[in-house]
Amino acid sequence: MPLRSDPLDRLAIPDGTTVEERDLVTAGDVVIGGQSTVEFGVRGRGVVAGERVTFGGDIEAEADCRLDMWCDVAGNVLVGEDAYIGERTHIGGQLMVSGDLDIGDDVDIDRGFEANGWIVIRNPMPTITFFFVYLSHLLRIGEEEAAQSAANELLGDEEEEGTDASDADTDASDADTDAEDDESTDEAEGPRPLVIPRGATVSDDAWRVSTPATVGDGCRIHGNLRAADLDVGEDNNVFGSLRAKGDITVGEGTRIHGDVTTRKGTVRIAPGAEVLGDVACEDLSLHDDAAVDGAIRARGEMSIVREFARELE
């Protein structure tokens, strides 16, 4: 059953994410929605990609790697544990798997593959598999409502849900409890995942999504950021401009090497932040310890503030 909506509805770049040469590097997992293009190589703890995702370099996963059908990887795929490769996927280099390999029909690997564990070649159900991987990641990051909604969409219609209302309430309560436990466990175990929504384009030129976007702290990002709303955290270096339809927040100590532009929203610039370009917006809230090197154009209200509270959704 195809998914009618992607439960991963925002670009989320976790703390410490960097672009090193031609690789996108993060300490946690990487989750990429279907029909996206990532022109970088990817390095993370685990890598999960939906159908028809294109990678412009190597994939290096310390743990598992799961690629859905019709994916295209320009370089090598190196996996520290188990790998799942969906049917009709193309890998331009080698596939090296330290654990088990589950591989679909008609997979094209230019330079061969090697696995230290079991090798299973079969015709998989990529959408269903990717769906349950999505659910596990949603619960790990505390998005229990999105997980419940996606599960209801897959498992039954409204009438069946009404018949089993009491069971659903019990399950939802259990899911809430489990999600809280998973979230606290996830915080204790390691960093949050890097999430790229469906249909995104990520490259040296631009990160383009139609959803809101959040950048954590201490990141080094190459490329212009384009999103519905943008919240950029503290102590980041963004080598590109910021553009959004709605609000943009630039966190404390962050440096933007480009313009900051929004059509209808408010731009908020924190103390110690620096914009090496122009700022154009509806309303502007600028801390008096922030710096803008270019021109400032605010169609509405412009205020210089001494106190700054970062607004998070």
Coordinates of C-alpha atoms in Angstrom, one line a residue:
M1 CA 0.0 0.0 0.0
P2 CA 1.6 3.3 -1.0
L3 CA 2.0 6.0 1.6
R4 CA -0.2 9.0 0.8
S5 CA 1.8 11.3 3.1
D6 CA 5.3 11.3 4.4
P7 CA 5.4 11.3 8.2
L8 CA 8.8 13.0 8.2
D9 CA 7.5 16.5 7.4
R10 CA 10.5 18.7 8.0
L11 CA 14.2 19.0 7.3
A12 CA 16.0 18.4 10.6
I13 CA 19.7 18.8 10.7
P14 CA 21.0 17.7 14.1
D15 CA 23.8 19.3 16.2
G16 CA 27.3 18.9 14.8
T17 CA 26.4 18.0 11.3
T18 CA 29.1 19.0 8.8
V19 CA 29.8 19.0 5.0
E20 CA 33.3 17.7 4.6
E21 CA 34.7 17.8 1.1
R22 CA 31.9 16.0 -0.8
D23 CA 30.4 14.1 2.2
L24 CA 27.5 15.0 4.5
V25 CA 28.6 13.8 7.9
T26 CA 26.5 13.4 11.1
A27 CA 26.9 11.4 14.3
G28 CA 23.4 9.9 14.3
D29 CA 21.2 8.1 11.8
V30 CA 20.3 9.5 8.4
V31 CA 16.6 9.2 7.2
I32 CA 15.8 10.3 3.7
G33 CA 12.3 10.4 2.2
G34 CA 11.5 9.1 -1.2
Q35 CA 12.3 10.8 -4.5
S36 CA 15.0 13.0 -3.0
T37 CA 18.3 13.9 -4.5
V38 CA 21.4 14.1 -2.2
E39 CA 24.4 15.1 -4.3
F40 CA 26.8 14.5 -1.4
G41 CA 28.1 11.3 -0.1
V42 CA 26.5 10.3 3.3
R43 CA 28.2 9.2 6.5
G44 CA 26.3 8.4 9.7
R45 CA 25.4 5.7 12.2
G46 CA 22.7 4.2 10.1
V47 CA 21.3 5.2 6.7
V48 CA 17.6 4.7 5.6
A49 CA 16.4 5.9 2.2
G50 CA 13.0 5.7 0.6
E51 CA 12.2 4.8 -3.0
R52 CA 14.0 6.6 -5.9
V53 CA 16.6 8.4 -3.8
T54 CA 19.8 9.5 -5.7
F55 CA 23.1 9.8 -3.9
G56 CA 26.1 11.7 -5.6
G57 CA 28.8 9.9 -3.6
D58 CA 29.6 7.1 -1.2
I59 CA 27.4 5.8 1.6
E60 CA 29.1 4.9 4.9
A61 CA 26.9 3.5 7.6
E62 CA 28.4 2.4 11.0
A63 CA 25.3 0.3 11.7
D64 CA 22.6 -0.8 9.2
C65 CA 21.8 0.6 5.7
R66 CA 18.4 0.3 4.1
L67 CA 17.8 1.5 0.5
D68 CA 14.4 1.2 -1.0
M69 CA 13.6 0.3 -4.6
W70 CA 15.0 2.3 -7.6
C71 CA 17.7 4.1 -5.5
D72 CA 20.9 5.2 -7.3
V73 CA 24.3 5.5 -5.5
A74 CA 27.2 7.0 -7.5
G75 CA 29.9 5.5 -5.3
N76 CA 30.5 2.7 -2.8
V77 CA 28.2 1.5 -0.1
L78 CA 30.1 0.5 3.1
V79 CA 27.9 -1.0 5.9
G80 CA 29.1 -1.8 9.4
E81 CA 26.3 -4.2 10.2
D82 CA 23.3 -5.4 8.1
A83 CA 22.1 -4.1 4.7
Y84 CA 18.8 -4.2 2.9
I85 CA 19.0 -3.2 -0.8
G86 CA 15.6 -2.9 -2.6
E87 CA 14.9 -4.1 -6.1
R88 CA 16.3 -2.3 -9.2
T89 CA 18.7 -0.2 -7.1
H90 CA 22.0 0.8 -8.8
I91 CA 25.3 1.1 -7.0
G92 CA 28.1 2.6 -9.0
G93 CA 30.9 1.2 -6.9
Q94 CA 31.3 -1.7 -4.4
L95 CA 28.9 -3.0 -1.8
M96 CA 30.7 -4.1 1.3
V97 CA 28.6 -5.5 4.2
S98 CA 30.0 -6.6 7.6
G99 CA 26.8 -8.4 8.6
D100 CA 23.9 -9.9 6.6
L101 CA 22.7 -8.8 3.2
D102 CA 19.1 -8.8 2.0
I103 CA 19.0 -7.8 -1.6
G104 CA 16.1 -7.5 -4.0
D105 CA 15.8 -8.5 -7.7
D106 CA 17.6 -6.8 -10.5
V107 CA 20.0 -4.9 -8.4
D108 CA 23.0 -3.5 -10.4
I109 CA 26.3 -3.3 -8.6
D110 CA 29.1 -2.1 -10.9
R111 CA 32.1 -3.4 -8.9
G112 CA 30.6 -6.4 -7.1
F113 CA 29.6 -7.0 -3.5
E114 CA 30.8 -8.9 -0.4
A115 CA 29.0 -9.8 2.8
N116 CA 30.4 -11.5 5.9
G117 CA 27.0 -12.8 7.0
W118 CA 24.0 -14.4 5.3
I119 CA 23.1 -13.3 1.8
V120 CA 19.4 -13.4 0.8
I121 CA 18.3 -12.5 -2.7
R122 CA 14.5 -12.1 -3.0
N123 CA 11.7 -10.0 -4.2
P124 CA 11.1 -7.7 -1.2
M125 CA 8.2 -5.4 -0.2
P126 CA 10.1 -2.1 -0.1
T127 CA 7.3 0.3 0.8
I128 CA 6.1 -1.8 3.7
T129 CA 9.6 -2.3 5.0
F130 CA 10.5 1.4 4.7
F131 CA 7.2 2.2 6.4
F132 CA 8.0 0.2 9.5
V133 CA 11.6 1.7 9.6
Y134 CA 9.9 5.1 9.5
L135 CA 7.7 4.1 12.5
S136 CA 10.7 3.0 14.5
H137 CA 12.5 6.3 13.9
L138 CA 9.4 8.4 14.7
L139 CA 9.1 6.7 18.0
R140 CA 12.8 7.1 18.7
I141 CA 12.6 10.8 18.2
G142 CA 9.4 11.2 20.2
E143 CA 7.0 11.8 17.3
E144 CA 4.3 9.4 18.6
E145 CA 1.4 11.3 17.2
A146 CA 2.8 11.1 13.7
A147 CA 3.6 7.4 14.1
Q148 CA 0.0 6.6 15.4
S149 CA -1.5 8.5 12.4
A150 CA 0.7 6.7 9.9
A151 CA -0.1 3.3 11.5
N152 CA -3.9 4.0 11.4
E153 CA -3.6 4.9 7.7
L154 CA -1.9 1.6 6.9
L155 CA -3.8 -0.8 9.2
G156 CA -7.4 0.0 8.7
D157 CA -10.2 2.2 7.6
E158 CA -12.3 4.5 9.9
E159 CA -15.0 1.9 10.5
E160 CA -12.5 -0.7 11.7
E161 CA -10.9 1.9 13.9
G162 CA -14.3 2.7 15.5
T163 CA -15.0 -1.0 16.2
D164 CA -11.7 -1.4 18.0
A165 CA -11.8 2.0 19.7
S166 CA -11.1 0.6 23.2
D167 CA -8.1 -1.4 21.9
A168 CA -6.9 1.7 20.0
D169 CA -7.1 3.8 23.1
T170 CA -5.1 1.3 25.1
D171 CA -2.5 1.0 22.3
A172 CA -2.2 4.7 22.0
S173 CA -1.7 5.0 25.8
D174 CA 1.0 2.3 25.6
A175 CA 2.5 4.0 22.6
D176 CA 2.7 7.3 24.5
T177 CA 4.5 5.6 27.4
D178 CA 6.8 3.7 25.1
A179 CA 7.6 6.8 23.1
E180 CA 8.5 8.7 26.2
D181 CA 10.8 5.9 27.2
D182 CA 12.2 5.7 23.7
E183 CA 12.8 9.4 23.6
S184 CA 14.6 9.4 27.0
T185 CA 16.6 6.3 25.9
D186 CA 17.5 8.0 22.6
E187 CA 18.7 11.1 24.4
A188 CA 20.9 8.9 26.6
E189 CA 22.2 6.8 23.8
G190 CA 23.2 9.3 21.2
P191 CA 22.3 12.2 18.8
R192 CA 19.1 12.7 17.0
P193 CA 18.8 11.6 13.3
L194 CA 19.3 13.8 10.3
V195 CA 16.0 13.8 8.5
I196 CA 15.5 14.9 4.9
P197 CA 11.9 15.0 3.8
R198 CA 10.4 13.5 0.6
G199 CA 11.2 15.2 -2.7
A200 CA 14.1 17.3 -1.3
T201 CA 17.2 18.3 -3.1
V202 CA 20.5 18.6 -1.2
S203 CA 23.6 19.9 -2.9
D204 CA 26.6 22.3 -2.7
D205 CA 24.4 24.8 -4.4
A206 CA 21.2 24.5 -2.3
W207 CA 19.2 22.5 0.2
R208 CA 15.6 22.8 -1.2
V209 CA 12.6 21.5 0.7
S210 CA 8.9 22.5 0.7
T211 CA 8.7 21.9 4.5
P212 CA 9.9 23.8 7.5
A213 CA 13.6 23.3 8.3
T214 CA 15.6 23.2 11.6
V215 CA 19.4 23.4 11.9
G216 CA 20.9 22.4 15.3
D217 CA 24.0 23.8 16.9
G218 CA 27.6 23.7 15.9
C219 CA 26.9 22.7 12.2
R220 CA 29.0 23.6 9.1
I221 CA 26.7 23.6 6.1
H222 CA 27.5 24.3 2.4
G223 CA 24.7 25.5 0.2
N224 CA 21.8 27.9 0.2
L225 CA 18.9 26.9 2.5
R226 CA 15.4 27.1 1.0
A227 CA 12.4 26.1 3.1
A228 CA 8.9 27.1 4.3
D229 CA 10.3 28.3 7.7
L230 CA 13.9 28.3 8.9
D231 CA 15.2 27.9 12.5
V232 CA 19.0 28.0 12.5
G233 CA 20.6 27.2 15.9
E234 CA 23.7 28.5 17.6
D235 CA 27.4 28.6 16.6
N236 CA 26.7 27.5 13.0
N237 CA 28.6 28.4 9.8
V238 CA 26.3 28.4 6.8
F239 CA 28.1 29.0 3.5
G240 CA 25.1 30.2 1.6
S241 CA 22.0 32.3 2.0
L242 CA 18.7 31.7 3.8
R243 CA 15.3 32.0 2.1
A244 CA 11.9 31.1 3.4
K245 CA 8.2 31.9 2.8
G246 CA 7.7 32.3 6.6
D247 CA 9.8 33.1 9.6
I248 CA 13.6 32.9 9.9
T249 CA 15.6 32.7 13.1
V250 CA 19.3 33.0 13.2
G251 CA 20.7 31.7 16.5
E252 CA 23.4 33.1 18.8
G253 CA 27.0 33.1 17.4
T254 CA 25.8 31.8 13.9
R255 CA 27.4 33.2 10.8
I256 CA 25.5 33.3 7.5
H257 CA 27.7 33.8 4.4
G258 CA 24.9 35.2 2.3
D259 CA 21.5 37.0 2.3
V260 CA 18.6 36.3 4.6
T261 CA 15.3 36.7 2.8
T262 CA 11.6 35.9 3.6
R263 CA 8.5 36.9 1.7
K264 CA 6.0 37.3 4.4
G265 CA 7.6 36.3 7.7
T266 CA 9.7 37.8 10.5
V267 CA 13.5 37.6 10.7
R268 CA 14.9 37.3 14.2
I269 CA 18.7 37.6 14.6
A270 CA 20.2 36.7 18.0
P271 CA 23.2 38.2 19.8
G272 CA 26.6 37.5 18.3
A273 CA 25.1 36.4 15.0
E274 CA 26.5 37.8 11.8
V275 CA 24.9 38.1 8.4
L276 CA 27.4 38.7 5.6
G277 CA 24.8 39.9 3.2
D278 CA 21.4 41.7 3.0
V279 CA 18.3 41.1 5.1
A280 CA 14.9 41.5 3.5
C281 CA 11.7 40.6 5.4
E282 CA 8.3 41.8 6.6
D283 CA 9.3 42.4 10.2
L284 CA 12.8 42.4 11.8
S285 CA 13.9 41.8 15.3
L286 CA 17.7 42.5 15.5
H287 CA 19.7 42.1 18.7
D288 CA 22.0 45.1 19.3
D289 CA 24.9 42.7 19.6
A290 CA 24.2 41.2 16.1
A291 CA 25.8 42.3 12.9
V292 CA 24.4 42.7 9.3
D293 CA 27.0 43.6 6.7
G294 CA 24.6 44.4 3.9
A295 CA 21.4 46.4 3.5
I296 CA 18.3 45.9 5.6
R297 CA 14.8 46.1 4.1
A298 CA 11.9 45.6 6.4
R299 CA 8.4 46.4 5.0
G300 CA 6.8 46.3 8.4
E301 CA 8.2 46.8 11.9
M302 CA 11.9 46.8 12.7
S303 CA 13.1 46.7 16.3
I304 CA 16.5 46.6 18.0
V305 CA 16.3 44.4 21.1
R306 CA 18.6 43.8 24.1
E307 CA 17.0 40.5 25.2
F308 CA 16.5 37.6 22.9
A309 CA 14.5 34.4 23.4
R310 CA 14.7 31.8 20.7
E311 CA 11.3 30.6 19.6
L312 CA 11.0 26.9 19.0
E313 CA 8.0 25.0 17.7

